[in-house]
Coordinates of C-alpha atoms and ligand atoms in Angstrom, one line a residue:
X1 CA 103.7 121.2 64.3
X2 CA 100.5 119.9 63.6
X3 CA 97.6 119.9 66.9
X4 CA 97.9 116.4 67.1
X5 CA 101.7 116.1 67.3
X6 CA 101.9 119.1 70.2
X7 CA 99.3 116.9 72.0
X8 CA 101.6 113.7 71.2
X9 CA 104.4 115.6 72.8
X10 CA 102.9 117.3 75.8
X11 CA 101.6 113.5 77.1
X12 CA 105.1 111.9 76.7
X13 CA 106.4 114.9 78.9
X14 CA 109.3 115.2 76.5
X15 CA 111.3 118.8 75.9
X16 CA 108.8 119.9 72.6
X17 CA 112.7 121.6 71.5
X18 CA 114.8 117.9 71.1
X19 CA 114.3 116.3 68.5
X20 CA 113.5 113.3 70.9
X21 CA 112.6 109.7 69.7
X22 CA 108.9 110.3 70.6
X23 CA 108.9 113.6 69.4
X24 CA 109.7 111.6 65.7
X25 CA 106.9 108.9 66.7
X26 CA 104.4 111.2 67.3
X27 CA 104.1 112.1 63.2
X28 CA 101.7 109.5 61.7
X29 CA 104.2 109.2 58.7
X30 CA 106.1 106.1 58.8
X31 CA 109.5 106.1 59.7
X32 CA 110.6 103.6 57.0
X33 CA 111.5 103.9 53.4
X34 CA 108.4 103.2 51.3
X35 CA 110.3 100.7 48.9
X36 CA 107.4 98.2 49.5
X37 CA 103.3 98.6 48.1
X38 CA 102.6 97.3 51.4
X39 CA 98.9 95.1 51.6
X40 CA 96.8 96.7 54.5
X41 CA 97.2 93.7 56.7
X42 CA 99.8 93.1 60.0
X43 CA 100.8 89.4 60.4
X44 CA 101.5 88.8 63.6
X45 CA 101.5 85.0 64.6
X46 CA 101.8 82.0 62.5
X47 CA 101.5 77.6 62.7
X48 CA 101.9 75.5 59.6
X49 CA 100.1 76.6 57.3
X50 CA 97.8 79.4 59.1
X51 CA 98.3 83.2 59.8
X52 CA 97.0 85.5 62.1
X53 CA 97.1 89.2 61.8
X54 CA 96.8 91.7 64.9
X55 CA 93.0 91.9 64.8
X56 CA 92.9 88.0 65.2
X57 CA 91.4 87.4 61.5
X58 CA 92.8 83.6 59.9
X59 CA 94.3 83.5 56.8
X60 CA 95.4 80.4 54.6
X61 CA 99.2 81.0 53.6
X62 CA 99.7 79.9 50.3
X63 CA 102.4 82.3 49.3
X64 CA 104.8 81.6 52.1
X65 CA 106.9 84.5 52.6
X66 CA 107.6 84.3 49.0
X67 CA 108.9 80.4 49.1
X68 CA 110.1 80.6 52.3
X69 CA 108.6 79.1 54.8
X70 CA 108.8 75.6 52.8
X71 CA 108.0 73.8 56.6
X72 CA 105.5 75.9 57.4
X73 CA 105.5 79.0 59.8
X74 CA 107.6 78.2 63.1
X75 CA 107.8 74.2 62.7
X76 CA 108.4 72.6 66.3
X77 CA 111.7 71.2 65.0
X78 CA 113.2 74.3 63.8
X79 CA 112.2 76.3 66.8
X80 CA 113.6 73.7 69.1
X81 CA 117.0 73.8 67.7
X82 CA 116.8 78.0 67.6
X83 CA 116.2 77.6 71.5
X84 CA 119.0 75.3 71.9
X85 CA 121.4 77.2 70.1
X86 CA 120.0 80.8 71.9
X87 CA 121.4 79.4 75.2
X88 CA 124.7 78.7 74.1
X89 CA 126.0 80.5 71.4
X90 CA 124.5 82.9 68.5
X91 CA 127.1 84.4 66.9
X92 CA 131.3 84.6 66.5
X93 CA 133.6 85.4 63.9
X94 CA 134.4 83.4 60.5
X95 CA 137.6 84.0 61.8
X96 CA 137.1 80.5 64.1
X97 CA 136.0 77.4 62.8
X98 CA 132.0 77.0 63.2
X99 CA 130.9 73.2 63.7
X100 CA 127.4 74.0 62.5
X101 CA 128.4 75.2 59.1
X102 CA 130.3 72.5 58.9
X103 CA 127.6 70.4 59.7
X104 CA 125.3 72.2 57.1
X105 CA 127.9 72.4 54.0
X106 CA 128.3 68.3 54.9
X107 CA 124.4 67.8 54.5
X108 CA 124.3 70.1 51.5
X109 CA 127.1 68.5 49.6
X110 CA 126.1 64.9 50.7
X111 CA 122.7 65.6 48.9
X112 CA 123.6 67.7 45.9
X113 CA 126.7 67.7 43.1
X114 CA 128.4 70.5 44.8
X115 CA 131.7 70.0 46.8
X116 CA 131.8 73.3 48.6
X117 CA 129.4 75.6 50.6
X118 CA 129.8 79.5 51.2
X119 CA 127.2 80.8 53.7
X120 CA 126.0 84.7 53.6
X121 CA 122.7 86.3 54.7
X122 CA 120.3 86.6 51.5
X123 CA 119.4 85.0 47.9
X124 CA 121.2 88.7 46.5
X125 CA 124.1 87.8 48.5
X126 CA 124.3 84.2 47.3
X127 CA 124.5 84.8 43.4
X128 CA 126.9 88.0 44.5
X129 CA 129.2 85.4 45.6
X130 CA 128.2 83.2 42.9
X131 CA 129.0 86.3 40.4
X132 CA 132.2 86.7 42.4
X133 CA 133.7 83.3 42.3
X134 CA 133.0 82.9 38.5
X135 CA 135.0 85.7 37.7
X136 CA 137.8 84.9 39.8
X137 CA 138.0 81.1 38.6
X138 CA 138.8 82.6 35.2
X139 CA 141.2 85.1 36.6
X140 CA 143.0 83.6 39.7
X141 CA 142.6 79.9 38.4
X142 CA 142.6 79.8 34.6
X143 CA 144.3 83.2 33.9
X144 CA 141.8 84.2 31.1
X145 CA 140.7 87.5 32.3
X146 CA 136.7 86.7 31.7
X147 CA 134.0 88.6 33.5
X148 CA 130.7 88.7 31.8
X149 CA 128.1 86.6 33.0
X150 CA 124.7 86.1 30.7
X151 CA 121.6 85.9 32.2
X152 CA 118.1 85.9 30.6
X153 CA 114.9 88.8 30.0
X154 CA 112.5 88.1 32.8
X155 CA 115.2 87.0 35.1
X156 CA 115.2 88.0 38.6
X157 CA 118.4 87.5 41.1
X158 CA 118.3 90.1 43.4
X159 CA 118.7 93.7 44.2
X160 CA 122.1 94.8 45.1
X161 CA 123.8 96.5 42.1
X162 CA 125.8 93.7 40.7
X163 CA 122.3 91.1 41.1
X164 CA 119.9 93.8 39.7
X165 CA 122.2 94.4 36.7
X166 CA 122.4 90.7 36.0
X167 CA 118.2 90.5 36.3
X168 CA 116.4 90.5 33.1
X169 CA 113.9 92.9 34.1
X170 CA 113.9 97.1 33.2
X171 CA 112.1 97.7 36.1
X172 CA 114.6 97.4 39.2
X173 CA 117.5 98.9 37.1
X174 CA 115.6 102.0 36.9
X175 CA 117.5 105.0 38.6
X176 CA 120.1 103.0 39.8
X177 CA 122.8 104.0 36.9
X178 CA 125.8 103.6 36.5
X179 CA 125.7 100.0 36.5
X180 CA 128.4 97.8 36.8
X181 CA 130.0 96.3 33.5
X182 CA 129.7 92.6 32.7
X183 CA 126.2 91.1 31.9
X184 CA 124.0 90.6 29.3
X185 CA 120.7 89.6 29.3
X186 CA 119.1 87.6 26.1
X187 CA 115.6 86.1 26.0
X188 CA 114.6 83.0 27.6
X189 CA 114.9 80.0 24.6
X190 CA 116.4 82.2 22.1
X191 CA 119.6 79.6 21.0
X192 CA 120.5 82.2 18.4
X193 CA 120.9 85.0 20.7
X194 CA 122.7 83.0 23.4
X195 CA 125.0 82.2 21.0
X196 CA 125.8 85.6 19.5
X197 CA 126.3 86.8 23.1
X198 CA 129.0 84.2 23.7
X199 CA 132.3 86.2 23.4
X200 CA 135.8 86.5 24.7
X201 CA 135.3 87.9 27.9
X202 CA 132.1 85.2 28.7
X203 CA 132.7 84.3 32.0
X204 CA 129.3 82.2 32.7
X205 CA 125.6 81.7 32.0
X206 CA 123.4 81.9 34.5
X207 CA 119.7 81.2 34.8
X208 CA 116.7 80.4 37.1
X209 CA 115.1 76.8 36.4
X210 CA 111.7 78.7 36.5
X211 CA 111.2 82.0 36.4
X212 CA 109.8 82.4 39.1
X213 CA 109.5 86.2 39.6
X214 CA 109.1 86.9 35.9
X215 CA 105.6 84.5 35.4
X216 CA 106.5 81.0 36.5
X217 CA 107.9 80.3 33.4
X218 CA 109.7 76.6 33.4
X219 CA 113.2 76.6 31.1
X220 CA 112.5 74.2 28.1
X221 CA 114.6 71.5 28.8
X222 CA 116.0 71.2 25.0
X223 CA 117.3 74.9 26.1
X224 CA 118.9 73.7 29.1
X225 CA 120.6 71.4 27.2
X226 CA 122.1 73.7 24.7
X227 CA 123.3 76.0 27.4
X228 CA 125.1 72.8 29.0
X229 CA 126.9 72.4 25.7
X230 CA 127.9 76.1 25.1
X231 CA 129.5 75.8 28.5
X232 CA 131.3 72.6 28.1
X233 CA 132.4 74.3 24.4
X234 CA 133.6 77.6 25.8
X235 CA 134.6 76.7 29.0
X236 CA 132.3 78.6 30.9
X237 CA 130.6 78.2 34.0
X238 CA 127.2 77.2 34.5
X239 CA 125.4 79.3 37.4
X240 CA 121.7 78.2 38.8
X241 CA 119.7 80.2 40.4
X242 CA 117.8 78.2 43.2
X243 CA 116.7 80.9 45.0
X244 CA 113.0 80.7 44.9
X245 CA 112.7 76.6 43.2
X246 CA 115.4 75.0 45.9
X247 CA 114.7 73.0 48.9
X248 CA 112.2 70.7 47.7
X249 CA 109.9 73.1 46.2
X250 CA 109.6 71.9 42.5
X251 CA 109.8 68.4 43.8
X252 CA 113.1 67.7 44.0
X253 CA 115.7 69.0 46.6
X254 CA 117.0 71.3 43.6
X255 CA 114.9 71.8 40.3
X256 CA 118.3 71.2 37.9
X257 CA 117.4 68.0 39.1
X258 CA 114.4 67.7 37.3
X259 CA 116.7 68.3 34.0
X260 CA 119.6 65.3 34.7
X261 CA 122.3 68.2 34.9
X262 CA 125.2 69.4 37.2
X263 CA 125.8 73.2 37.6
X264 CA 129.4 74.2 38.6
X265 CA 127.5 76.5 40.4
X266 CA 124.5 77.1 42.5
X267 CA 122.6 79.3 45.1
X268 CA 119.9 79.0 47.4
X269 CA 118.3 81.0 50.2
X270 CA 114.7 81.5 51.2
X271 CA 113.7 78.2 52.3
X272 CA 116.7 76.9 53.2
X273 CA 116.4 78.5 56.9
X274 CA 112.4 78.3 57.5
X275 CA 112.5 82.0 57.9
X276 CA 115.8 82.5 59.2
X277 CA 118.1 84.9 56.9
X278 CA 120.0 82.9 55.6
X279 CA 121.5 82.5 52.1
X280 CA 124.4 79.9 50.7
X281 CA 126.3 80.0 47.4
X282 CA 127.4 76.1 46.4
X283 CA 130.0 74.5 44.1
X284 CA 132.2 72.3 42.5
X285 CA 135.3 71.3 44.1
X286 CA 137.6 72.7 41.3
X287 CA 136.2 76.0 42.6
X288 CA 137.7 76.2 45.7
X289 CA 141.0 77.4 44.9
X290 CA 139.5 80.5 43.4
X291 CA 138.1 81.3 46.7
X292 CA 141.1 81.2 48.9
X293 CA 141.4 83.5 52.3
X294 CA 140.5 86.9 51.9
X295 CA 139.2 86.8 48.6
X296 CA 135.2 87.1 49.8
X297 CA 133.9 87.1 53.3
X298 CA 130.6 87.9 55.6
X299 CA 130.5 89.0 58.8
X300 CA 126.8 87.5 59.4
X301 CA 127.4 84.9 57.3
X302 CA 126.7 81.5 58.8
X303 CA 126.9 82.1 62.4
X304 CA 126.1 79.4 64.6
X305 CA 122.5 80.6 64.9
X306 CA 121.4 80.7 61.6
X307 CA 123.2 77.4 61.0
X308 CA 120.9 75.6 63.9
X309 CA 117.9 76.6 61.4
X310 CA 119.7 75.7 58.3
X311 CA 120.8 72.5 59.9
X312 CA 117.1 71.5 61.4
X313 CA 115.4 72.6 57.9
X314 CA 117.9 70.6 55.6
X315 CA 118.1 67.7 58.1
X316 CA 113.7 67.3 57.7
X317 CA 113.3 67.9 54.2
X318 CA 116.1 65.5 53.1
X319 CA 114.9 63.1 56.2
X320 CA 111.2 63.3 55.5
X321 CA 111.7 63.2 51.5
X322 CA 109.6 66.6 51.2
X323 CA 110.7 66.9 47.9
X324 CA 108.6 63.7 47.0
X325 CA 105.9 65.1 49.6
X326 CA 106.2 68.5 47.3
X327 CA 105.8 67.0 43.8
X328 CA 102.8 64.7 45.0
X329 CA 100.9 67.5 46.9
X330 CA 101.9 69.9 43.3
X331 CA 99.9 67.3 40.8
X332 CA 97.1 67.2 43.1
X333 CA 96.9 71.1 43.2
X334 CA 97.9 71.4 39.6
X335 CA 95.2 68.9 38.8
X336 CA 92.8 70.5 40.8
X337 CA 92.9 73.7 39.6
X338 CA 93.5 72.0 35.7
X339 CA 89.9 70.7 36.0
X340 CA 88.0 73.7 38.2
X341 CA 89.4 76.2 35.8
X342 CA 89.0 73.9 32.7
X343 CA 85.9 75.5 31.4
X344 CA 87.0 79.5 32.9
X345 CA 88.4 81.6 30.1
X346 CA 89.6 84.0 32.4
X347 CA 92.4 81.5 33.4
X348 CA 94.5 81.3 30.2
X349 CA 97.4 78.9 31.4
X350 CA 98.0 76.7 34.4
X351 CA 102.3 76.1 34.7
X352 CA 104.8 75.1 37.1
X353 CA 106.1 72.7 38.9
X354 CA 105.7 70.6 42.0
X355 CA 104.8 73.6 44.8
X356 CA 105.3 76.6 42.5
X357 CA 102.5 77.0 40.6
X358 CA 101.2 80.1 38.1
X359 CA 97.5 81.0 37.0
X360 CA 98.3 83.1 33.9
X361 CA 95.1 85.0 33.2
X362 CA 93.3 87.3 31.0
X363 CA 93.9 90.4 32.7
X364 CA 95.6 92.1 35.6
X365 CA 95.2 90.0 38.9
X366 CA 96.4 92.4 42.0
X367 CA 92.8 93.0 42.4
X368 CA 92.0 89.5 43.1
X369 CA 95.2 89.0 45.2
X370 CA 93.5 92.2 48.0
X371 CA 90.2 89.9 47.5
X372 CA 91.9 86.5 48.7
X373 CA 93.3 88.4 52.0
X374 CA 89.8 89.8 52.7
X375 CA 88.1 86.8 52.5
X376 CA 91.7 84.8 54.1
X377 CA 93.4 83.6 51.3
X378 CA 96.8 85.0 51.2
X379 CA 98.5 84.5 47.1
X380 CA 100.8 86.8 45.4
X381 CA 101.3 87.8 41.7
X382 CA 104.3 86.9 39.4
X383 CA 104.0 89.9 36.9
X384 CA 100.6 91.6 36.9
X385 CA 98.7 88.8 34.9
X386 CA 100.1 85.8 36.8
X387 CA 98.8 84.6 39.9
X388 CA 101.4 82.6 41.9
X389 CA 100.6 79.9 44.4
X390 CA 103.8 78.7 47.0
X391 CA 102.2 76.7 49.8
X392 CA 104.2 75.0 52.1
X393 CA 105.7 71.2 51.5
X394 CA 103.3 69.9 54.5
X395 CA 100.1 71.4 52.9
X396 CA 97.4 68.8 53.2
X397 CA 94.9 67.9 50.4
X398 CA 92.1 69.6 53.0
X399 CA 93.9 72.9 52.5
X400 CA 94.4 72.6 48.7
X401 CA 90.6 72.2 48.7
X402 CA 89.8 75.2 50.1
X403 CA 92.2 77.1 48.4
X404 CA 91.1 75.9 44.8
X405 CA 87.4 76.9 46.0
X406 CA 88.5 80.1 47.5
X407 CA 89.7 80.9 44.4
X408 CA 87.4 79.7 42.0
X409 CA 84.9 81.8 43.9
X410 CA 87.6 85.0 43.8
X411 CA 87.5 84.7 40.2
X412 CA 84.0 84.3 39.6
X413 CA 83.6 87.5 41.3
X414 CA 86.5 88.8 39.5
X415 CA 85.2 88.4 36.4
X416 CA 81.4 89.4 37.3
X417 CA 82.3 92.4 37.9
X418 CA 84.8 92.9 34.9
X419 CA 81.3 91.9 33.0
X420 CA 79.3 94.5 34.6
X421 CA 81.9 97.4 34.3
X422 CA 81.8 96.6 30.7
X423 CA 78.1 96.6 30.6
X424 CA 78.3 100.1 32.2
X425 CA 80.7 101.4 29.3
Ligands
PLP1 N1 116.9 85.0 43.0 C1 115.6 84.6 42.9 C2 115.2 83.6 41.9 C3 114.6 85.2 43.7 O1 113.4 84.8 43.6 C4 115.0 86.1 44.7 C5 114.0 86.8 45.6 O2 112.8 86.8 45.3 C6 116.4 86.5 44.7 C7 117.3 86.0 43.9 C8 116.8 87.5 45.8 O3 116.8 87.0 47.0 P1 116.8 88.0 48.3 O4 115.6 88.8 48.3 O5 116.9 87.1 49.5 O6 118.0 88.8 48.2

């Protein structure tokens, strides 16, 4: 035991011989797993689009949570209805009926294609159930025995073992083997490879409308509309990922939208519940008898809490058309940042859509990322060249401003001292 720690111990007046709870605190190690590269900064409060940390320093939030907080951080008509719903009731059993998920599936179903809502706790969970449901339609319903699903390289969609083997991406499979049988992954806009892929035991495709996680890349809408037809010719299933571009982020409620087709199947968390857990798997009617009683459950899944969130998010972005709000505010920050970084060949391409926006540049940008938070800015990567921007759907024209100067100004410094390093070699 180290001097510090017996000091530690002696003030709390705890037995030094028990392994007591602030005999553990005492260590200056952190008690939790370190599966995060944690930035140096502690957010503490948080209004619209502002965020304070615990030494009272202001930042300008235009990552969100990761395309979360889509109303901004602790909107007024959120928190009411969290209040409300604290007083009288915050959680019971799927076993009973729940008027609030009721409530929610009705406004999700009135203003989508789908015909049926399933409500879980996380994006992972959603395209688990997802996963889940297209295996047993082909099963239970249509007696076919297909299981694979097909996603694409570069995907993301999640990180429990089923969602991490379906993500295109090496890096979070890593360690994690054996992992379970049934997906392929085949690269983004390769018809040739999709094709070959399709076999007896294809069950679904499934794909993300932008990658978000892999670079912001949008899906080629000839693409999309091959895949539609490969599903209607083999009967499978066509999965969306809406994880990250849903709820009015890409300018419409759901980015499929932008492309004029109907999944039989889609998921969406994140922004759905303004920072609530909350994550919901949607579909087709002719679905439902796949998923009878007993065949997939949640205990935390769409408790009355969590559906006041859901209910007072999806209620103001369908009743305040942020969708619209989201693809007006993205043009003016797309052509914003278009023109300031027109003549900067640092900034290779500008993509996106709507409020989900990437910078692809010349080299790596995590550098530039810890710059933005010193100086308040608060961004995030998409893969180590791409910098993504995910403000909220209220952001003002003010705030886009000062975000496109913040960063203009990063990256001139950025690059300065690329220059000079160079000069040095
Ligand atoms: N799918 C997409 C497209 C995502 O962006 C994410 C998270 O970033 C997920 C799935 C996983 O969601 P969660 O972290 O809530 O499990």
């Amino acid at each position: 035991m180290s001097q510090g720690e017996h000091t530690a111990v002696a003030q709390s007046g705890q037995d030094v011989s028990s392994p007591s709870l602030s005999n553990k605190n005492s260590k200056q190690e952190s008690s939790l797993f370190p599966t995060y590269a944690r930035y140096p900064v502690a957010l503490v409060k948080g209004k619209g689009s502002w965020l304070w940390d615990d030494q009272g320093k202001k930042y300008l939030d235009f990552m969100c949570g990761l395309a979360v907080t889509n109303l901004g951080h602790a909107p007024d008509v959120v928190a009411e209805r969290l209040k409300q719903q604290i007083d009288e009731l915050w959680h019971v059993s799927n076993l009973f009926h729940i008027p609030g998920q009721e409530q929610a599936a009705a406004l999700l179903t009135a203003n989508s294609c789908a015909d049926a809502v399933f409500f879980c706790n996380s994006g992972a969970e959603a395209n688990e159930a997802a996963i889940k449901l297209a295996r047993r339609y082909h099963q239970k319903v249509k007696g076919t025995g297909r299981y694979e699903v097909i996603t694409f390289t570069q995907s993301f969609h999640g990180r429990t073992l089923a969602t991490l083997t379906a993500t295109g991406q090496d890096k979070v499979k890593e360690g994690f083997t054996p992992l379970p049988a049934g997906f392929k992954s085949v690269p983004l806009h390769d018809v040739d490879a999709l094709e070959n892929a399709i076999g007896d035991h294809t069950a679904a495709i499934m794909l993300e409308m932008i990658q978000a996680e892999g670079g912001v890349y949008p899906v080629q809408p000839e693409f999309v509309q091959h895949i539609v037809k490969l599903c209607k010719e083999h009967g499978l299933l066509l999965i969306i990922d809406e994880i990250q571009t849903g709820m009015g982020r890409t300018g419409k409620l759901f980015a499929f939208e932008h492309y004029g087709i109907e999944p039989d199947i889609f998921t969406v968390a994140k922004g759905i519940g303004s920072g609530f857990s909350v994550g919901a798997m949607l579909g087709k009617g002719y679905l439902k008898e796949a998923f009878t009683a007993g065949s997939h459950g949640s205990t935390f899944g769409g408790t009355p809490l969590a559906m006041a969130a859901v209910n007072a998010t999806v209620e103001t972005i369908v009743s305040e058309n942020l969708p619209e709000r989201a693809a007006s505010m993205g043009a003016y920050l797309m052509e914003k940042l278009e023109s300031r970084f027109a003549k900067v060949p640092f900034v290779k391409e500008i993509r996106g859509k709507g409020l989900l926006i990437g910078m692809e540049c010349a080299g790596p940008v995590g550098d530039i990322v810890l710059a933005g938070q010193s100086k308040g800015l608060l961004f995030v990567t998409a893969g180590p060249n791409v910098i993504r921007l995910l403000p909220n759907l209220y952001v003002t024209e003010a705030e886009i401003d000062l975000c496109v100067d913040m960063l203009a100004e990063l990256i001139s410094s950025h690059v300065q001292g690329l220059e000079k390093e160079s000069n040095h070699e």
